[in-house]
Amino acid sequence: MSFINRASRALHGYPASSKLLVLLTLSSGGIVAYADSQSETAAPTELNQNEFKKKRVVVLGTGWAGTSFLKDLDVSSYDVQLVSPRNYFAFTPLLPSVTCGTVEARSISEPVRNIIKKRNGEIQFYEAECVKIDAANNKVFCKSHFENNMIGSEDFSLEYDYLVVALGAQVNTFNTPGVMENCHFLKELEDAQKLRRSVIDCFEKASIPGLTEEERRTNLHFVVVGGGPTGVEFAAELHDFIQEDLVNIYPVVKDLVKITLIQSGDHILNMFDERISTFAEQKFQRDCIDVQTGCRVVCVSDKEITMKVKSKGEVTSIPHGLVVWSTGISTRPVVKDLMEQIGQANRRVLATNEWLRVKGCENVYALGDCATIDQRKIMDDIASIFKAADKDNSGTLTVQEFQDVVDDILVRYPQLEIYLKNKHLRDVKDLLKDPEGKDIKEVDIEGFKLALSQVDSQAKSLPATAQVAAQQGAYLSRCFNRREHCKDNPEGPQRFVGAGRHSFAPFRYKHLGQFAPLGGEQAAAELPGDWVSIGHSTQWLWYSVYASKQVSWRTRVLLVSDWTRRFIFGRDSSRI
Ligand code: FAD
């Protein structure tokens, strides 16, 4: 397809506002990056006189949570050491684009040393894997892996005053036989690069003389397991790659290609608004992507994938050329080991309090995919809340007394705000009404318990997304930076259990929306305020948001030039 065709197809029919948005977003990204570059050139800080007093912070992981924590951390107060087996940060939402060569791996990764050099070299980075966290002795044990036969020990340990665990998660196979050995994954940058080569392998293998048509079809049968955002985006990318590029260069086998998407639930993208899920299913049907819902994969061999069709109770097997497994995440062994040490062995994920401090540890914080916030229940503290609110100790609460503490309750127990919103209650005092809905002047402890009894059902765990991880990193660095100040000037809510105020407000997640690219230059988005946007304009919004969210000017320029290159020349099908 010529450049003119591609460009006109890309721009045709899009509102001018979308194009303007792209320009504005890119230019605002430019301003941010310019500011970054200014800070890079700042004079190195003087050696801190009190350096020996600096607290030692060890950060594990260079993903979304770890790098976001380091970005604004005040290194003049801390001696920071960073450990990760990857010496780069990867922009994971664009991994599916790497699998088909829409963007190059290096365009979405930023060397960690580039990121930390902005901190005047005050952060030490070690390329190694943390193999054990010894929470009782404030120590982490690490091992580096280098392919070449280099001299010196590979093992070392680090002591810390504070530990920040940002280790992410690993793929979840649900112990399905054959998955580890025979499937591709899409979790790390290396997975995406491997997948890109394997897709081309399937086409080259199918083009070799002497194969039967059935063998060619099998080699070109791409199966994606998991109908979440990653699986759907990969299927859409692959479809575009095949239709826009590969059919032109593999004309002999072009009619033999098939993509199957297997989903255990009844719909794909079922965490999105129903309109998005329906649109995606209809689009995939038009694109001849075979979506098989209600099927659970029971085993995968090198030649076949076997699944149970829930509605019929039947077990069927289909031959495949390549399987991509994208069904969710599970806890890394090093995190599981820590959980066992601190009495969290029976939990699925590492639990923290609302300030991201690991439960059972004084000085260990965990954020991102490796942790979950264990939101305190309002009903566990109901007697203390009542007592704190009942200033005159009368045994009953007036509406005024309740209103005096309600701001603190809303900050400490965010589930109350969600409850009010879902019940369409404008004012918290609407909670204190009698069964006929009439205002009441006072409420006793039993009435108070009744009024708030349903609130805790609204407490939900946060999704494992980059957005959550990045916001948690930024929140935690702010807490670290203000630790001394907030000891004397607490800025958190009143303590209902115990006296005084919390030093900081608990972490609060702000959902900024989420995208699902669906191929053919169309995307769907759930935007704040329950807005849903689907179609070509949304794809332009996706381009602008993702370009602006890049961590550096370098990756931003590389990314935009990759997209432009793809419009002009198509994707590169070399197996490199
Ligand atoms: P990661 O980003 O996974 O970082 C973990 C870090 O820990 C890595 O640097 C890793 O090398 C390091 N590490 C691992 N083991 C060790 C060890 N033993 N010792 C030391 N370091 C270690 N989220 C969105 O919000 N929007 C999206 O569009 C989106 N798309 C996605 C697409 C794909 C294909 C994938 C895989 C994920 C996507 N996500 C998206 C989810 C998002 O990537 C994760 O939620 C996010 O990466 C979590 O950040 P994290 O810092 O907790 O973990």
XYZ file of C-alpha atoms and ligand atoms in Angstrom:
629
model
C 0.000 0.000 0.000
C 1.470 3.367 -0.944
C 2.197 6.110 1.539
C -0.506 8.345 0.029
C -3.062 5.549 0.373
C -2.048 4.748 3.910
C -1.953 8.368 5.017
C -5.251 9.248 3.410
C -6.860 6.140 4.891
C -5.518 7.044 8.297
C -6.740 10.626 8.213
C -9.880 10.198 6.173
C -13.064 10.952 8.085
C -11.449 11.972 11.340
C -12.699 15.149 12.937
C -10.303 18.072 12.930
C -10.558 18.148 16.727
C -8.873 14.736 16.967
C -5.943 15.908 14.857
C -5.649 19.078 16.884
C -5.642 16.990 20.044
C -2.728 14.928 18.714
C -0.737 18.090 18.066
C -1.577 19.619 21.430
C -0.745 16.490 23.339
C 2.542 16.007 21.562
C 3.517 19.601 22.142
C 2.545 19.471 25.826
C 4.656 16.340 26.122
C 7.441 18.407 24.638
C 7.160 21.002 27.356
C 7.393 18.327 30.033
C 10.414 16.745 28.377
C 12.061 20.180 28.011
C 11.603 20.721 31.730
C 13.166 17.292 32.307
C 16.147 18.159 30.169
C 16.664 21.386 32.124
C 16.869 19.481 35.383
C 19.379 17.110 33.799
C 21.860 19.918 33.317
C 21.564 21.315 36.843
C 24.814 21.570 38.796
C 25.595 18.522 40.945
C 24.502 19.014 44.532
C 27.141 19.553 47.186
C 28.100 16.477 49.123
C 25.617 16.281 51.953
C 27.296 17.005 55.285
C 24.859 14.692 57.021
C 25.269 11.914 54.523
C 26.005 9.382 57.231
C 22.560 10.097 58.645
C 20.795 9.376 55.413
C 18.342 6.501 55.617
C 19.091 3.643 53.245
C 16.276 2.911 50.800
C 16.406 -0.209 48.650
C 14.013 -0.286 45.700
C 13.286 -3.597 43.971
C 12.070 -3.298 40.360
C 12.385 -0.876 37.453
C 8.811 -1.138 36.192
C 6.009 1.369 36.461
C 5.883 1.476 40.254
C 9.640 1.514 40.903
C 10.532 4.203 38.353
C 7.578 6.371 39.305
C 8.714 6.200 42.956
C 12.251 7.245 42.022
C 11.212 10.035 39.654
C 10.438 12.569 42.364
C 12.132 11.083 45.408
C 14.210 13.643 47.297
C 17.575 11.876 47.178
C 19.157 14.449 49.478
C 17.408 12.688 52.360
C 17.949 9.094 51.319
C 20.716 6.818 50.167
C 18.974 4.931 47.357
C 19.891 1.578 45.822
C 17.900 0.119 42.960
C 17.914 -3.559 42.007
C 16.351 -5.145 38.920
C 17.344 -7.836 36.417
C 16.303 -5.391 33.646
C 18.362 -2.269 33.192
C 15.516 -0.544 31.388
C 11.947 0.604 31.908
C 9.437 -0.821 29.415
C 6.259 0.978 28.410
C 4.104 -2.172 28.673
C 0.858 -0.857 27.103
C 2.692 -0.825 23.768
C 4.054 -4.396 24.004
C 1.368 -5.759 21.628
C 2.572 -3.250 19.003
C 6.086 -4.719 19.298
C 4.861 -8.239 18.478
C 4.061 -7.242 14.924
C 6.742 -4.642 14.318
C 4.367 -1.682 14.468
C 6.854 -0.200 16.904
C 10.371 -1.313 17.719
C 11.322 -2.624 21.177
C 13.839 0.162 21.736
C 11.203 2.803 21.031
C 9.252 1.850 24.140
C 12.112 1.223 26.545
C 14.238 3.688 28.442
C 17.574 2.723 30.040
C 17.348 2.945 33.818
C 20.700 4.693 33.884
C 19.243 7.466 31.719
C 16.433 7.860 34.224
C 18.688 7.931 37.284
C 21.328 10.169 35.760
C 18.774 12.968 36.123
C 19.230 12.504 39.878
C 22.897 13.513 39.676
C 24.103 9.972 40.137
C 22.752 9.768 43.670
C 20.884 6.549 42.989
C 22.925 3.341 42.646
C 21.595 0.757 40.205
C 22.531 -2.943 40.285
C 21.453 -5.247 37.467
C 20.511 -8.284 39.501
C 17.594 -10.310 40.715
C 16.473 -10.183 44.312
C 16.304 -13.811 45.405
C 15.307 -13.316 49.032
C 13.947 -10.595 51.263
C 14.912 -11.054 54.906
C 12.362 -8.782 56.572
C 13.452 -9.672 60.113
C 17.056 -8.504 59.495
C 16.320 -5.676 57.025
C 18.357 -7.299 54.267
C 17.837 -8.347 50.658
C 19.882 -11.026 48.908
C 20.570 -10.574 45.220
C 22.095 -12.502 42.349
C 23.277 -11.101 39.050
C 23.162 -13.100 35.829
C 25.638 -12.307 33.117
C 26.014 -14.525 30.098
C 29.719 -13.943 29.617
C 32.215 -15.621 31.880
C 33.085 -12.564 33.949
C 35.145 -12.665 37.099
C 33.878 -11.870 40.603
C 31.001 -13.090 42.707
C 27.458 -12.850 41.382
C 25.846 -12.768 44.807
C 25.550 -9.800 47.117
C 23.288 -8.490 49.849
C 22.027 -5.024 50.733
C 20.844 -3.678 54.052
C 18.030 -1.198 54.232
C 16.185 1.140 56.553
C 13.258 1.187 54.143
C 12.465 -1.350 51.459
C 10.228 -0.571 48.475
C 8.996 -3.750 46.814
C 7.911 -3.021 43.233
C 8.512 -6.453 41.748
C 5.426 -6.703 39.539
C 3.964 -10.129 38.845
C 4.531 -13.145 36.640
C 2.293 -14.901 34.124
C -0.407 -17.155 35.503
C -0.788 -20.538 33.822
C -3.316 -21.809 36.397
C -1.140 -24.962 36.383
C -2.566 -25.898 32.994
C -0.433 -28.741 31.593
C 1.811 -27.824 28.668
C 1.330 -24.068 28.884
C 4.825 -23.203 30.118
C 6.469 -25.399 27.474
C 4.291 -24.700 24.437
C 2.856 -21.201 24.717
C 4.130 -17.715 24.091
C 3.490 -14.999 26.682
C 3.170 -11.265 26.425
C 4.464 -9.927 29.712
C 8.003 -8.704 29.070
C 9.711 -6.934 26.183
C 11.634 -10.139 25.382
C 8.307 -11.999 25.055
C 7.119 -9.482 22.474
C 10.357 -9.750 20.491
C 10.202 -13.555 20.550
C 6.578 -13.496 19.445
C 7.445 -11.242 16.498
C 10.007 -13.768 15.271
C 7.663 -16.710 15.817
C 4.837 -15.130 13.787
C 7.216 -14.743 10.831
C 8.464 -18.315 11.394
C 4.901 -19.583 11.009
C 4.563 -17.836 7.640
C 7.963 -18.995 6.394
C 7.302 -22.579 7.521
C 3.923 -22.573 5.774
C 5.597 -21.413 2.545
C 8.108 -24.277 2.362
C 7.483 -26.696 -0.550
C 6.213 -30.185 0.134
C 3.693 -29.323 2.849
C 0.082 -30.375 2.468
C -2.570 -27.675 2.570
C -3.665 -28.977 5.976
C -0.120 -28.589 7.337
C 0.104 -25.065 5.978
C -3.248 -24.202 7.598
C -2.084 -25.583 10.942
C 1.129 -23.560 10.835
C -0.923 -20.446 10.155
C -3.456 -21.034 12.917
C -2.780 -18.438 15.616
C -4.554 -19.061 18.898
C -4.845 -16.426 21.602
C -5.985 -17.590 25.042
C -7.546 -14.822 27.142
C -10.080 -12.238 26.052
C -8.793 -9.427 28.285
C -7.242 -6.211 26.937
C -3.839 -7.799 26.173
C -5.225 -10.835 24.301
C -7.696 -8.710 22.349
C -5.096 -6.118 21.420
C -2.643 -8.774 20.263
C -5.318 -10.478 18.123
C -6.203 -7.100 16.571
C -2.536 -6.217 15.916
C -1.890 -9.613 14.344
C -4.944 -9.280 12.131
C -3.758 -5.859 10.897
C -0.215 -7.133 10.340
C -1.514 -10.021 8.264
C -4.062 -8.045 6.257
C -1.996 -4.924 5.661
C 1.450 -6.419 5.157
C 1.838 -10.195 5.131
C -0.856 -11.053 2.560
C 1.105 -8.977 0.041
C 4.394 -10.753 0.657
C 3.075 -14.285 1.232
C 0.430 -14.443 -1.551
C 0.532 -18.265 -1.731
C -0.579 -18.836 1.854
C -2.662 -15.753 2.473
C -6.009 -17.576 2.344
C -4.955 -20.193 4.867
C -4.459 -17.903 7.880
C -6.784 -18.104 10.872
C -6.876 -16.332 14.243
C -8.836 -17.858 17.119
C -9.458 -16.069 20.408
C -10.462 -18.299 23.331
C -12.180 -16.773 26.330
C -13.450 -18.596 29.416
C -16.127 -15.979 30.189
C -19.187 -15.216 28.101
C -17.742 -12.074 26.512
C -14.376 -10.634 25.607
C -13.240 -7.396 27.316
C -15.746 -8.129 30.069
C -14.045 -5.670 32.436
C -15.034 -2.854 30.051
C -18.424 -1.254 29.494
C -20.872 -3.613 27.725
C -20.951 -1.351 24.644
C -17.199 -1.772 24.177
C -17.341 -5.511 24.632
C -20.193 -5.826 22.085
C -18.442 -3.536 19.580
C -15.213 -5.566 19.886
C -17.054 -8.869 19.325
C -18.857 -7.509 16.267
C -15.666 -6.057 14.827
C -13.786 -9.317 15.313
C -16.634 -11.167 13.611
C -16.348 -8.848 10.587
C -12.569 -9.367 10.587
C -13.067 -13.179 10.624
C -11.337 -13.554 13.996
C -12.963 -16.624 15.502
C -14.004 -15.707 19.060
C -14.817 -18.787 21.134
C -16.352 -17.790 24.465
C -17.240 -20.082 27.371
C -14.225 -22.341 26.699
C -11.628 -23.314 29.275
C -8.261 -24.557 28.029
C -7.312 -27.797 29.795
C -3.998 -28.577 28.156
C -1.650 -27.428 25.405
C 0.723 -29.632 23.442
C 3.183 -28.563 20.753
C 0.598 -29.433 18.099
C -2.843 -29.087 19.693
C -4.746 -27.040 22.189
C -7.442 -28.842 24.143
C -10.393 -27.078 25.723
C -13.630 -27.766 27.478
C -16.705 -26.082 26.012
C -18.696 -25.165 29.101
C -22.157 -25.108 27.505
C -21.869 -28.618 26.037
C -19.473 -30.125 28.570
C -17.477 -31.424 25.583
C -13.698 -31.529 25.311
C -12.298 -30.608 21.878
C -8.813 -30.219 20.466
C -7.695 -27.938 17.682
C -4.312 -27.938 15.918
C -2.266 -24.750 16.175
C 0.828 -23.099 14.778
C 1.344 -20.715 17.684
C -0.450 -20.111 20.995
C -0.295 -16.890 23.000
C -1.281 -17.294 26.651
C -2.639 -14.127 28.183
C -4.908 -15.026 31.067
C -3.716 -12.971 34.013
C -0.962 -12.712 36.561
C 0.287 -14.413 39.710
C 2.698 -13.687 42.553
C 6.471 -14.018 42.058
C 8.275 -16.651 44.216
C 10.384 -14.026 46.049
C 7.208 -12.185 47.075
C 5.522 -15.442 48.121
C 8.524 -16.191 50.306
C 8.219 -12.778 51.981
C 4.506 -13.410 52.545
C 5.316 -16.644 54.334
C 7.844 -14.886 56.595
C 5.366 -12.243 57.704
C 2.283 -14.401 58.217
C 0.556 -13.680 54.916
C 1.031 -17.192 53.497
C -2.696 -17.768 53.099
C -3.186 -14.678 50.941
C -3.003 -14.484 47.136
C -1.152 -11.157 46.931
C 1.016 -9.207 49.347
C -1.297 -7.068 51.486
C -0.499 -3.496 52.460
C -2.375 -0.936 54.460
C -3.837 2.170 52.802
C -0.450 3.919 53.109
C 1.176 1.093 51.064
C 3.080 -0.251 54.056
C 3.230 -4.053 54.056
C 1.083 -5.496 56.830
C 3.272 -7.125 59.438
C 6.365 -5.014 58.579
C 7.343 -1.605 59.915
C 9.633 -0.460 57.129
C 8.634 -2.380 53.996
C 6.391 -0.840 51.339
C 4.876 -2.628 48.360
C 3.250 -1.168 45.283
C 2.086 -2.039 41.801
C 1.103 -5.521 40.621
C 2.861 -7.344 43.476
C 0.599 -5.890 46.171
C -2.962 -5.099 47.050
C -4.353 -2.588 49.512
C -6.282 -4.239 52.311
C -8.874 -1.510 52.867
C -9.910 -1.252 56.495
C -13.596 -1.924 57.015
C -15.765 0.784 58.495
C -17.733 -1.813 60.488
C -14.518 -2.977 62.225
C -14.134 0.513 63.688
C -17.764 1.488 64.016
C -17.744 1.688 67.831
C -14.597 3.855 67.831
C -15.991 6.128 65.120
C -19.178 6.535 67.109
C -17.226 7.297 70.269
C -15.009 9.843 68.513
C -18.018 11.567 66.980
C -20.063 11.597 70.181
C -18.248 14.593 71.640
C -20.669 15.148 74.546
C -20.665 11.444 75.465
C -24.451 11.412 75.373
C -24.646 7.929 73.853
C -26.355 9.334 70.757
C -25.065 11.219 67.696
C -26.681 14.361 66.396
C -26.522 15.113 62.684
C -24.110 17.954 63.498
C -21.794 15.629 65.465
C -21.776 13.201 62.547
C -21.040 15.964 60.071
C -18.080 17.137 62.169
C -16.220 13.860 61.585
C -17.570 12.874 58.212
C -14.715 14.403 56.189
C -12.230 12.280 58.123
C -14.410 9.197 57.668
C -14.574 9.816 53.906
C -10.784 10.047 53.656
C -10.117 7.048 55.897
C -12.855 4.803 54.428
C -13.216 5.743 50.714
C -15.834 3.021 50.299
C -18.293 5.433 51.947
C -18.001 7.862 49.031
C -18.598 5.067 46.498
C -21.612 3.915 48.534
C -23.117 7.411 48.569
C -22.572 7.736 44.820
C -24.097 4.357 44.030
C -27.092 5.047 46.276
C -27.454 8.503 44.680
C -27.242 10.136 48.111
C -26.134 13.736 47.789
C -25.336 14.357 51.418
C -23.942 12.007 54.057
C -26.621 13.164 56.457
C -29.091 11.380 54.149
C -27.667 8.211 55.685
C -29.184 9.124 59.018
C -32.848 8.760 58.132
C -35.510 6.602 59.668
C -36.960 3.631 57.734
C -39.681 5.922 56.257
C -36.970 8.200 54.875
C -37.638 11.047 57.309
C -34.810 13.061 58.849
C -33.908 12.089 62.379
C -32.313 14.305 64.961
C -30.210 11.735 66.803
C -29.049 8.189 66.299
C -27.764 5.641 68.816
C -24.969 3.129 68.161
C -27.351 0.486 66.809
C -28.949 2.960 64.398
C -25.482 4.152 63.372
C -24.347 0.581 62.664
C -27.483 -0.022 60.609
C -26.949 3.154 58.571
C -23.403 2.140 57.628
C -23.827 -1.633 57.508
C -23.754 -1.891 53.693
C -20.875 0.524 53.097
C -18.013 -2.027 53.221
C -19.465 -4.037 50.351
C -18.284 -1.179 48.082
C -14.594 -1.623 48.947
C -12.948 -2.985 45.782
C -9.365 -3.964 45.080
C -7.549 -1.846 42.552
C -6.804 -3.316 39.107
C -3.280 -4.483 38.253
C -2.527 -1.668 35.831
C 0.301 0.700 34.997
C -1.931 3.573 36.017
C -2.317 2.261 39.558
C 1.386 1.364 39.842
C 2.537 4.798 38.623
C 0.166 6.678 40.927
C 1.279 4.570 43.885
C 4.947 5.267 43.111
C 4.298 9.008 42.949
C 2.247 8.905 46.165
C 4.905 6.981 48.082
C 7.753 9.263 47.023
C 5.724 12.259 48.212
C 5.237 10.545 51.591
C 8.977 9.809 51.789
C 9.816 13.410 50.898
C 7.478 14.806 53.556
C 8.161 12.229 56.256
C 9.971 14.591 58.637
C 7.618 17.508 58.019
C 4.482 15.414 58.543
C 5.736 13.918 61.804
C 5.081 17.310 63.422
C 2.399 18.509 61.022
C 0.235 15.521 60.216
C -1.850 15.967 57.105
C -3.914 12.773 57.273
C -7.342 12.105 58.739
C -8.199 11.761 62.420
C -7.313 8.371 63.915
C -10.501 6.638 65.008
C -8.516 3.841 66.616
C -5.895 5.567 68.784
C -5.319 9.254 69.228
C -4.217 12.145 67.012
C -4.086 12.255 63.243
C -2.423 10.070 60.612
C 0.752 11.633 59.218
C -0.472 11.308 55.610
C -3.734 10.923 53.775
C -4.096 7.340 52.604
C -3.388 6.511 48.960
C -6.327 7.357 46.722
C -6.464 6.059 43.149
C -7.687 8.410 40.437
C -8.969 6.515 37.415
C -8.064 8.375 34.215
C -9.770 5.964 31.827
C -8.591 2.970 29.826
C -8.143 2.075 26.175
C -8.677 -1.028 24.096
C -7.185 -0.769 20.593
C -9.229 -2.979 18.269
C -7.280 -2.798 15.016
C -8.157 -1.211 11.679
C -7.318 2.185 13.175
C -10.175 1.871 15.638
C -10.047 1.857 19.428
C -12.442 1.939 22.349
C -11.991 3.961 25.514
C -13.664 4.252 28.862
C -13.103 7.798 30.018
C -13.663 9.370 33.442
C -17.268 10.249 34.168
C -18.535 6.951 32.659
C -17.908 8.193 29.115
C -17.426 5.644 26.375
C -15.774 6.498 23.097
C -15.355 4.063 20.198
C -14.029 4.355 16.679
C -11.410 6.094 14.559
C -11.292 9.307 16.615
C -10.590 7.241 19.720
C -7.608 5.704 17.940
C -6.209 9.215 17.464
C -6.823 9.915 21.128
C -4.910 6.690 21.868
C -1.977 7.830 19.689
C -1.829 11.199 21.436
C -2.153 9.889 24.972
C 0.485 7.201 24.515
C 2.908 9.583 22.799
C 2.498 12.088 25.607
C 2.934 9.462 28.341
C 6.405 8.418 27.182
C 9.075 8.790 29.856
C 11.534 10.704 27.651
C 11.729 12.807 24.508
C 13.906 10.115 22.976
C 11.228 7.400 23.180
C 8.524 9.890 22.192
C 10.371 10.768 18.989
C 11.194 7.119 18.254
C 7.596 6.094 18.801
C 6.103 8.750 16.543
C 8.681 7.981 13.872
C 7.835 4.242 14.114
C 4.151 5.011 13.575
C 5.049 7.254 10.633
C 7.358 4.603 9.178
C 4.570 2.072 9.415
C 2.189 4.382 7.530
C 4.783 4.920 4.795
C 6.493 1.542 4.361
C 4.331 -0.908 6.298
C 5.701 -3.222 8.981
C 9.039 -4.955 8.621
C 8.683 -8.725 8.231
C 12.378 -9.666 8.571
C 13.036 -12.329 11.156
C 15.756 -10.498 13.105
P 6.363 -4.178 36.311
O 6.117 -2.981 35.491
O 6.100 -5.515 35.816
O 7.796 -4.056 36.965
C 8.341 -5.059 37.762
C 9.833 -4.827 37.835
O 10.412 -5.732 38.761
C 10.546 -5.068 36.506
O 11.507 -4.081 36.321
C 11.208 -6.406 36.697
O 12.350 -6.561 35.907
C 11.559 -6.321 38.159
N 11.788 -7.622 38.800
C 11.155 -8.780 38.577
N 11.647 -9.733 39.374
C 12.616 -9.166 40.109
C 13.494 -9.637 41.129
N 13.460 -10.896 41.544
N 14.362 -8.765 41.671
C 14.401 -7.465 41.264
N 13.588 -6.969 40.323
C 12.703 -7.809 39.762
N -1.670 -1.209 32.263
C -2.344 -0.090 31.968
O -2.622 0.702 32.879
N -2.733 0.190 30.686
C -2.440 -0.626 29.646
O -2.788 -0.346 28.508
C -1.706 -1.805 29.926
N -1.375 -2.651 28.927
C -0.598 -3.737 29.201
C -0.194 -4.557 28.155
C 0.597 -5.660 28.404
C 1.018 -6.538 27.256
C 0.998 -5.953 29.728
C 1.868 -7.148 30.010
C 0.597 -5.154 30.779
C -0.209 -4.044 30.522
N -0.629 -3.208 31.565
C -1.330 -2.070 31.278
C -0.349 -3.562 32.970
C 0.911 -2.896 33.446
O 1.989 -3.165 32.610
C 1.242 -3.392 34.852
O 0.152 -3.218 35.685
C 2.444 -2.621 35.373
O 3.590 -2.957 34.623
C 2.686 -2.916 36.844
O 3.803 -2.186 37.250
P 4.808 -2.779 38.334
O 5.855 -1.749 38.538
O 4.057 -3.277 39.497
O 5.411 -4.068 37.644
